Amino acid sequence: MTGLLAVWLFCIHTVPVFADRAFNDIEHSYAADAIEAMAAQGYVTGYQDGSFRPVQFISRQEWATIFAKTLKRTLNDKDVIAFRDVSPWALPYVQILQKENITKGISDQLFGATHNMTRQDMAVWYARYFGVSEDTRSAGISSFVDQFDISDYAQTSVWLMERLELIEGDTNHYFYPKKFVTRQDATLVAYRVWLGGDDLRERAKRLLESGNGAGTTNQLPSLPEPDKPVVDLAPEIRPQPVNPEIEEPERHSSKPKPPAPDPEPPAPDPKPPAPDPKPPAPDPKPPAPDPKPPVPDPKPPVPDPKPPVPDPKPPVPDPKPPDHSSDFVVDEVVIKAPELINQPETYPSYQLSFQLYKEGQPVSIPAASVTSVTYTFSDALGVFDEQGKIAHSENIPAADGMIPVELEVTIAKPYRVLKAQTKLIVKEKTPPPEAPNVIRSVYLATYTISQATTLDPAAWSMPYVFHNAKGEVIPPGSLPSDLKLRIEDSMGIFGEDGRIVNLHLIPAVNSVIPFKIEVESPSQGIHFISDAELTVVPGERKKQYFAVSIMLQGKGGSATTVDQIKQARQLLMDHFGPNLKVTWAMENPFVFEDTNRPQLKQALAYVDQYGDEIGILDGYANNLYEFPEWNLKMDEWLYMYRYNALNELHQGGTMGSPSVFESMDTDQYRKYLPKSLTSFTVNPEQAQWLKDHYKITSAMGWSATQYNANNMYGEGSPLMPYWSNKDNPIVPAQGLTDNSGIVFMNSVTIDPIGSRYTEGSSRWTLHPGDPYVNETDAAPQLYIAQQYLDNPYQRLNTVNYMSIILDINSFAQKHNLSQIWDNFVNHFPADREVEIVGVDGLKQIYQSSAGSNNDHSEFSLMFRGSGFKTAMDSNNSPANLRYLWTENASQRIILSKEDGDAAWSIIDFTDYTRSPVPKMPYGKKNSKVDVSYVTGRNFKLAPTASLTADEIQRVKDRLKEIYFAEEVKYQ
């Protein structure tokens, strides 16, 4: 058993015995009495279930709390920078240890709070408390067999703790520096340091002042670099858990004899370090006048090179020669007591011994003084004789009991009497070795999780690592076949299987997600629960696109000006950089006027310089013209655009002729052709005509959201770009047979207005250029945009985008609108990767991601109202409402939840797969006709309709696909 703290032997004081334990699981703990005493002082606490969990590993922040409490350290300096991963209950204790340079964390910002405490770090913390600093790194190294496994930064600390007789190795003198410490071990060492008081610091001071390690048995082959980083750089300080159920520490005894002479006898040698190995029982002192040792050796004692003492030679590293004078000066004695195991066959070989010190350095008895030193061991229970051998084994208490041992050493010249005390804990018989595949602890291979906006939940899984009783990793192939794991997560982020079930519940960066891991294996007879946590960290974001279509309209003195065009683009470039592209959408009257040639020339210059796009702007086309008249308007648009923008190509009398388009569809002029339609409504006939005559396959407008000309209305998808149905642009195509080959997008994604999904609320988001807003502050619009940018479902979406149509001429005439747009751009979050694109540019991005169909397209967005109310129809964006909008090619689902509600409500379910698709009528109509593809619970036709069992199942399936598992009211 390799526990560290069971062998930190502090040699004075007694431990009170409690009849009734304060905790329900420490009765068999070898540290039970220490735990009781420390709990009585308030230095350690248990758990709500009444347990102490003695064999659970202790974390760094838990140990910092006990360490600081025991030594009565409090923080007065409020300027200490707090580590960001320390729990609030541990923060003041960690800060004081940080202030006193006892611990410095694992980085500038992280303390490694939940990492397990290692054996060498335990030594480091106490050594720093005793006075070790970077300046004492040149001190000696320990005599442990595995000393080279000790990290450089811990070498001096382990050396000091060994010289103070506070640590020992196992029976083979291995220290195991990088293994973890349990709660019972930590409590025991804290208890002993608490009782040891300032005497320990004085001894450490003498050791550090007396040659800085000159009396050690070994020296480091090379000294550590003096400019080592001032953080705890233990390579084993990696993400580790707080784990339960580990075996008690290994049994320890005195170290074996090293190659050089050692003042301490080998462990099995029954002789104490005294001149007479077997003095007469009635007389505690050996006969002084007899110069000969009581052995049948005929040689006199002086010429005998090996007098009958355990080892008369001084330690090899001691530079001072042996003192052969009759005077023998020492100032301290320490009892050396090997572990006493409750195992009768070990009693005959058990032997107490002692070590003498002068000014903190171990001293051997010179040959000339062996007859002037006498000693006597005694104990209250009558277990040992005066020589430290077990005389009455029947008096040895049961396992975990204690034997108070005293020692008196008398030195004749100069006369001195030294005394020492210790508490010898009786250990249980060592159990047989446990199989290496028996699970005793579990932890996570990672201690971080990316924030929701950057996380792909399908690719993330909970990575577990299992340890056996020795702290060794159990290979996956050796784990029991009946192993069961269950996650208990009070935040609702993870399911019992450790998979993500509620993506949107992952908190902000630097937050901590606590949970528990339940481990069970009936074949191994194990069942325990371990605490764990994940820290939320930034991840790699998926790119966000912002499609911008700028309207150029009017004629004469009311037309959009060159300055307005320049100012509009410059404003975007000042914030987003020059590598952006926009669409210059021109209406028919604008391209007709030759006075607007400077504006056309400026737009074409931007096409050459930045790769901007030219588009057609055509308002409420269906409300103004019958189809033949609309065709004529489009022929006029292209003919006059070529005349005023590309006059060198003009041919009179060709309006309506295919030659107009063909003259521009060349390598030299193709980039100036219109690439998209910006409109409010458009019919299938109009969309098809543009595709056939002008090769336009992208449209942005309210046709993607709603159709509202002449009392006809309809609903489509305001969030997701999609290939439209050939019979109805507001319905996604379901296959090649009904695919129009045209991608539709909502023109104002951050303003899907006009639909009441919740009573009294229609404006969920706010357009930066809303004519019904009088304010000049864009805070509500920025709030909504931020929710798009921080949408937790970004990694699931085919394309993340916002889009907008800007009437810059109107902005110039209405001061508040111009101010809102300026404020919106200038305060747009600078730390988000957003690319400004034109309408056709966004279509190409979508096409590259989705292909030529809607089969795998999807978009989800969770957002909250801004709390802002407009002057139009009392439209408002309630701040106490949250919405989840999710859709793919098959359906659109909208949920809402008011703060305080126990469950989400379904406020919209639209099935895009039903047939026949309603064909949109063309021309002026005077009757109210719904042309949207409305099914299920639609907010307009049947806002409270019951969903069918099939529809409910589709909603459940879709919510599972987007990792949303909160409670939902389905009726």
Short mmCIF file of C-alpha atoms in Angstrom, two decimals, residues 323-645:
data_model
loop_
_atom_site.label_atom_id
_atom_site.label_comp_id
_atom_site.label_asym_id
_atom_site.label_seq_id
_atom_site.Cartn_x
_atom_site.Cartn_y
_atom_site.Cartn_z
CA ASP A 323 34.64 12.82 16.80
CA HIS A 324 36.97 10.40 18.66
CA SER A 325 37.14 12.47 21.80
CA SER A 326 35.46 11.34 24.95
CA ASP A 327 32.98 14.22 24.73
CA PHE A 328 29.86 13.48 22.66
CA VAL A 329 27.59 16.50 22.04
CA VAL A 330 24.01 16.09 20.76
CA ASP A 331 20.87 18.13 21.36
CA GLU A 332 17.94 16.01 20.15
CA VAL A 333 16.78 12.42 19.90
CA VAL A 334 13.99 11.04 17.70
CA ILE A 335 12.37 7.64 18.04
CA LYS A 336 12.50 5.52 14.91
CA ALA A 337 9.53 3.18 14.96
CA PRO A 338 8.83 0.89 12.00
CA GLU A 339 5.22 0.12 11.21
CA LEU A 340 3.76 -2.32 13.68
CA ILE A 341 1.44 -4.64 11.78
CA ASN A 342 -1.14 -6.65 13.70
CA GLN A 343 0.50 -9.87 12.54
CA PRO A 344 2.04 -12.12 15.32
CA GLU A 345 4.68 -13.70 13.08
CA THR A 346 6.31 -10.26 12.68
CA TYR A 347 6.61 -9.55 16.43
CA PRO A 348 9.94 -11.34 17.12
CA SER A 349 11.81 -9.21 14.58
CA TYR A 350 10.23 -5.90 15.55
CA GLN A 351 12.67 -3.35 16.98
CA LEU A 352 12.41 0.25 18.14
CA SER A 353 15.48 2.41 17.59
CA PHE A 354 16.44 6.04 17.71
CA GLN A 355 18.44 8.74 15.94
CA LEU A 356 20.54 11.46 17.58
CA TYR A 357 20.85 14.98 16.18
CA LYS A 358 23.08 17.95 16.61
CA GLU A 359 21.71 21.25 15.27
CA GLY A 360 19.32 19.39 13.00
CA GLN A 361 21.92 17.05 11.48
CA PRO A 362 21.88 13.29 12.19
CA VAL A 363 24.82 12.18 14.34
CA SER A 364 26.27 8.70 14.87
CA ILE A 365 27.76 7.60 18.18
CA PRO A 366 31.59 7.67 17.95
CA ALA A 367 33.37 4.47 18.85
CA ALA A 368 35.04 6.17 21.80
CA SER A 369 31.67 7.19 23.27
CA VAL A 370 29.60 4.04 22.90
CA THR A 371 29.99 3.14 26.56
CA SER A 372 28.87 6.57 27.71
CA VAL A 373 25.44 6.36 26.05
CA THR A 374 22.57 4.45 27.64
CA TYR A 375 18.90 4.36 26.76
CA THR A 376 15.55 3.04 27.98
CA PHE A 377 12.30 2.51 26.06
CA SER A 378 8.99 2.42 27.89
CA ASP A 379 5.29 2.46 27.04
CA ALA A 380 2.08 2.79 29.05
CA LEU A 381 0.67 -0.50 27.76
CA GLY A 382 3.71 -2.58 28.66
CA VAL A 383 4.24 -3.88 25.15
CA PHE A 384 7.99 -3.21 24.83
CA ASP A 385 10.97 -3.98 26.98
CA GLU A 386 13.65 -1.40 27.74
CA GLN A 387 15.58 -2.30 24.58
CA GLY A 388 12.59 -1.68 22.30
CA LYS A 389 11.73 -5.32 21.64
CA ILE A 390 8.17 -6.63 21.98
CA ALA A 391 7.98 -8.29 25.37
CA HIS A 392 4.21 -8.66 25.84
CA SER A 393 2.46 -9.06 22.51
CA GLU A 394 -0.82 -9.77 24.29
CA ASN A 395 -0.91 -6.05 25.23
CA ILE A 396 -0.79 -4.88 21.62
CA PRO A 397 -4.13 -3.18 20.84
CA ALA A 398 -6.31 -4.01 17.84
CA ALA A 399 -5.70 -2.52 14.41
CA ASP A 400 -5.93 1.29 14.34
CA GLY A 401 -5.11 1.40 18.04
CA MET A 402 -2.14 3.40 19.38
CA ILE A 403 0.80 2.66 21.67
CA PRO A 404 2.32 5.75 23.35
CA VAL A 405 6.09 5.15 23.41
CA GLU A 406 8.69 7.10 25.39
CA LEU A 407 12.50 7.06 25.19
CA GLU A 408 15.15 8.36 27.58
CA VAL A 409 18.76 8.58 26.40
CA THR A 410 21.55 9.42 28.87
CA ILE A 411 24.96 10.66 27.71
CA ALA A 412 27.66 10.48 30.37
CA LYS A 413 30.15 13.05 29.09
CA PRO A 414 29.18 15.77 28.88
CA TYR A 415 26.19 14.73 30.93
CA ARG A 416 22.92 15.10 29.06
CA VAL A 417 19.50 13.44 29.26
CA LEU A 418 17.33 13.52 26.13
CA LYS A 419 13.73 12.40 25.91
CA ALA A 420 11.34 11.69 23.05
CA GLN A 421 7.78 10.51 22.60
CA THR A 422 5.73 9.13 19.74
CA LYS A 423 2.40 7.49 19.03
CA LEU A 424 2.76 4.13 17.33
CA ILE A 425 -0.32 3.25 15.27
CA VAL A 426 -1.03 -0.47 14.97
CA LYS A 427 -1.76 -1.39 11.39
CA GLU A 428 -4.10 -4.01 10.02
CA LYS A 429 -2.59 -7.07 8.42
CA THR A 430 -1.79 -6.37 4.80
CA PRO A 431 -4.55 -7.84 2.63
CA PRO A 432 -3.63 -9.97 -0.36
CA PRO A 433 -2.96 -8.03 -3.57
CA GLU A 434 -6.05 -7.00 -5.47
CA ALA A 435 -6.53 -7.91 -9.13
CA PRO A 436 -5.17 -5.09 -11.34
CA ASN A 437 -8.47 -4.72 -13.23
CA VAL A 438 -10.61 -4.01 -10.15
CA ILE A 439 -11.92 -0.44 -10.50
CA ARG A 440 -11.27 1.81 -7.54
CA SER A 441 -11.58 5.24 -9.13
CA VAL A 442 -12.81 6.93 -12.26
CA TYR A 443 -12.00 10.30 -13.74
CA LEU A 444 -12.36 12.16 -17.02
CA ALA A 445 -9.64 12.24 -19.65
CA THR A 446 -10.59 15.86 -20.27
CA TYR A 447 -11.70 18.58 -17.93
CA THR A 448 -13.02 21.03 -20.53
CA ILE A 449 -15.94 21.29 -22.91
CA SER A 450 -16.36 23.85 -25.68
CA GLN A 451 -19.08 26.47 -25.43
CA ALA A 452 -22.32 25.58 -27.18
CA THR A 453 -21.75 27.87 -30.18
CA THR A 454 -18.58 26.00 -31.10
CA LEU A 455 -19.50 22.47 -30.03
CA ASP A 456 -20.50 19.63 -32.31
CA PRO A 457 -22.55 17.50 -29.89
CA ALA A 458 -22.57 14.49 -32.22
CA ALA A 459 -18.76 14.31 -32.07
CA TRP A 460 -18.46 14.92 -28.30
CA SER A 461 -18.47 12.11 -25.77
CA MET A 462 -17.63 11.75 -22.10
CA PRO A 463 -14.10 10.23 -21.95
CA TYR A 464 -13.54 8.07 -18.88
CA VAL A 465 -10.32 6.65 -17.41
CA PHE A 466 -10.39 3.97 -14.71
CA HIS A 467 -7.76 3.34 -12.02
CA ASN A 468 -7.10 0.32 -9.87
CA ALA A 469 -6.12 0.41 -6.19
CA LYS A 470 -2.52 1.27 -7.08
CA GLY A 471 -3.58 4.25 -9.13
CA GLU A 472 -2.72 2.50 -12.39
CA VAL A 473 -4.82 3.00 -15.50
CA ILE A 474 -6.90 -0.06 -16.36
CA PRO A 475 -6.76 -0.82 -20.13
CA PRO A 476 -10.19 -0.76 -21.81
CA GLY A 477 -9.89 -4.44 -22.72
CA SER A 478 -9.49 -5.37 -19.05
CA LEU A 479 -12.62 -3.62 -17.80
CA PRO A 480 -15.43 -5.88 -16.54
CA SER A 481 -18.11 -6.75 -19.10
CA ASP A 482 -20.89 -5.78 -16.71
CA LEU A 483 -19.52 -2.29 -16.08
CA LYS A 484 -22.26 0.32 -15.88
CA LEU A 485 -21.83 4.08 -15.80
CA ARG A 486 -24.49 6.65 -15.06
CA ILE A 487 -24.21 10.44 -15.08
CA GLU A 488 -26.16 12.55 -12.58
CA ASP A 489 -26.35 16.12 -13.92
CA SER A 490 -28.51 18.60 -12.02
CA MET A 491 -28.10 21.19 -14.82
CA GLY A 492 -29.76 18.92 -17.37
CA ILE A 493 -27.01 19.19 -19.98
CA PHE A 494 -26.06 15.49 -20.04
CA GLY A 495 -28.17 12.37 -20.14
CA GLU A 496 -27.48 9.33 -18.00
CA ASP A 497 -25.26 7.93 -20.75
CA GLY A 498 -23.05 11.04 -20.69
CA ARG A 499 -24.21 12.31 -24.08
CA ILE A 500 -25.39 15.88 -24.55
CA VAL A 501 -29.18 16.16 -24.42
CA ASN A 502 -29.63 19.92 -23.95
CA LEU A 503 -27.05 21.77 -25.99
CA HIS A 504 -28.46 25.22 -25.24
CA LEU A 505 -28.04 24.74 -21.48
CA ILE A 506 -24.23 24.74 -21.66
CA PRO A 507 -23.30 27.92 -19.75
CA ALA A 508 -20.94 30.72 -20.72
CA VAL A 509 -17.16 30.44 -21.10
CA ASN A 510 -15.29 29.90 -17.80
CA SER A 511 -18.39 28.43 -16.16
CA VAL A 512 -18.11 25.07 -14.42
CA ILE A 513 -20.50 22.16 -15.02
CA PRO A 514 -20.54 19.87 -11.93
CA PHE A 515 -21.93 16.36 -12.09
CA LYS A 516 -21.50 12.90 -10.62
CA ILE A 517 -20.35 9.62 -12.17
CA GLU A 518 -21.93 6.47 -10.75
CA VAL A 519 -19.84 3.34 -11.35
CA GLU A 520 -21.20 -0.17 -10.86
CA SER A 521 -19.91 -3.68 -11.60
CA PRO A 522 -21.69 -6.57 -9.86
CA SER A 523 -18.92 -9.00 -10.83
CA GLN A 524 -16.33 -6.88 -9.02
CA GLY A 525 -18.69 -5.96 -6.19
CA ILE A 526 -18.10 -2.25 -6.72
CA HIS A 527 -20.60 0.60 -6.60
CA PHE A 528 -19.47 4.14 -5.92
CA ILE A 529 -20.18 7.71 -7.00
CA SER A 530 -17.42 10.12 -7.97
CA ASP A 531 -17.63 13.89 -8.31
CA ALA A 532 -16.47 15.48 -11.57
CA GLU A 533 -16.77 18.76 -13.40
CA LEU A 534 -16.09 20.33 -16.79
CA THR A 535 -14.96 23.88 -17.42
CA VAL A 536 -16.51 25.62 -20.42
CA VAL A 537 -13.84 26.97 -22.78
CA PRO A 538 -13.92 28.84 -26.11
CA GLY A 539 -13.83 26.75 -29.23
CA GLU A 540 -13.55 27.26 -32.96
CA ARG A 541 -16.61 29.08 -34.24
CA LYS A 542 -18.35 28.34 -37.47
CA LYS A 543 -18.26 31.35 -39.79
CA GLN A 544 -21.19 33.75 -39.71
CA TYR A 545 -22.33 35.53 -42.87
CA PHE A 546 -24.12 38.86 -43.14
CA ALA A 547 -25.82 39.39 -46.52
CA VAL A 548 -26.32 43.06 -47.37
CA SER A 549 -28.45 44.40 -50.25
CA ILE A 550 -28.30 48.19 -50.63
CA MET A 551 -31.18 49.81 -52.52
CA LEU A 552 -30.48 52.37 -55.27
CA GLN A 553 -33.69 54.13 -56.25
CA GLY A 554 -35.36 57.37 -57.29
CA LYS A 555 -34.71 59.92 -60.02
CA GLY A 556 -33.77 63.52 -60.28
CA GLY A 557 -33.22 65.28 -56.96
CA SER A 558 -34.70 62.39 -54.96
CA ALA A 559 -32.36 59.69 -56.26
CA THR A 560 -29.72 57.91 -54.20
CA THR A 561 -26.52 59.95 -54.52
CA VAL A 562 -22.90 59.02 -55.13
CA ASP A 563 -21.99 60.32 -51.67
CA GLN A 564 -24.63 58.11 -50.08
CA ILE A 565 -23.24 55.11 -51.96
CA LYS A 566 -19.68 55.88 -50.85
CA GLN A 567 -20.67 56.58 -47.25
CA ALA A 568 -22.71 53.37 -47.03
CA ARG A 569 -19.81 51.18 -48.11
CA GLN A 570 -17.22 53.11 -46.14
CA LEU A 571 -19.21 52.65 -42.94
CA LEU A 572 -19.14 48.87 -43.43
CA MET A 573 -15.45 48.83 -44.39
CA ASP A 574 -14.48 50.88 -41.34
CA HIS A 575 -15.82 48.14 -39.09
CA PHE A 576 -15.58 44.92 -41.12
CA GLY A 577 -12.55 45.71 -43.29
CA PRO A 578 -12.29 46.22 -47.06
CA ASN A 579 -12.72 42.55 -48.02
CA LEU A 580 -16.48 42.61 -48.03
CA LYS A 581 -18.99 42.35 -50.86
CA VAL A 582 -22.47 43.83 -51.09
CA THR A 583 -25.30 43.84 -53.63
CA TRP A 584 -26.27 47.15 -55.26
CA ALA A 585 -29.97 46.50 -55.97
CA MET A 586 -31.31 49.02 -58.50
CA GLU A 587 -34.95 49.70 -59.22
CA ASN A 588 -36.40 50.44 -62.68
CA PRO A 589 -36.73 54.26 -62.35
CA PHE A 590 -33.14 54.51 -61.12
CA VAL A 591 -31.54 52.84 -64.15
CA PHE A 592 -33.78 54.81 -66.52
CA GLU A 593 -32.31 58.21 -65.61
CA ASP A 594 -29.14 59.28 -67.41
CA THR A 595 -28.58 61.74 -64.53
CA ASN A 596 -27.84 58.67 -62.38
CA ARG A 597 -24.91 57.58 -64.54
CA PRO A 598 -22.35 58.74 -61.91
CA GLN A 599 -24.05 56.49 -59.34
CA LEU A 600 -24.04 53.57 -61.82
CA LYS A 601 -20.39 54.23 -62.59
CA GLN A 602 -19.59 54.16 -58.85
CA ALA A 603 -21.41 50.85 -58.36
CA LEU A 604 -19.57 49.27 -61.31
CA ALA A 605 -16.28 50.57 -59.90
CA TYR A 606 -17.02 48.68 -56.70
CA VAL A 607 -17.71 45.56 -58.78
CA ASP A 608 -14.22 45.93 -60.29
CA GLN A 609 -12.48 46.88 -57.07
CA TYR A 610 -14.14 44.62 -54.48
CA GLY A 611 -16.19 42.06 -56.39
CA ASP A 612 -19.55 43.60 -55.42
CA GLU A 613 -22.73 42.44 -57.15
CA ILE A 614 -25.40 44.17 -59.24
CA GLY A 615 -28.99 43.18 -58.48
CA ILE A 616 -32.54 44.04 -59.53
CA LEU A 617 -34.82 45.78 -57.03
CA ASP A 618 -38.52 45.37 -57.66
CA GLY A 619 -40.71 46.25 -54.66
CA TYR A 620 -44.17 44.70 -54.44
CA ALA A 621 -44.09 43.44 -58.01
CA ASN A 622 -47.17 41.27 -57.73
CA ASN A 623 -49.18 44.15 -56.32
CA LEU A 624 -48.36 46.47 -59.23
CA TYR A 625 -48.29 44.56 -62.50
CA GLU A 626 -49.89 41.72 -64.35
CA PHE A 627 -47.36 39.21 -65.61
CA PRO A 628 -46.96 40.56 -69.21
CA GLU A 629 -46.55 44.07 -67.83
CA TRP A 630 -43.97 42.83 -65.32
CA ASN A 631 -42.02 41.12 -68.13
CA LEU A 632 -41.95 44.44 -69.98
CA LYS A 633 -40.63 46.18 -66.86
CA MET A 634 -37.79 43.66 -66.61
CA ASP A 635 -36.92 44.13 -70.32
CA GLU A 636 -36.84 47.89 -69.75
CA TRP A 637 -34.64 47.46 -66.68
CA LEU A 638 -31.90 45.56 -68.51
CA TYR A 639 -32.09 47.73 -71.66
CA MET A 640 -31.79 51.02 -69.76
CA TYR A 641 -29.19 49.61 -67.34
CA ARG A 642 -26.98 48.74 -70.32
CA TYR A 643 -27.68 52.14 -71.90
CA ASN A 644 -26.65 54.20 -68.85
CA ALA A 645 -24.06 51.90 -67.23
#
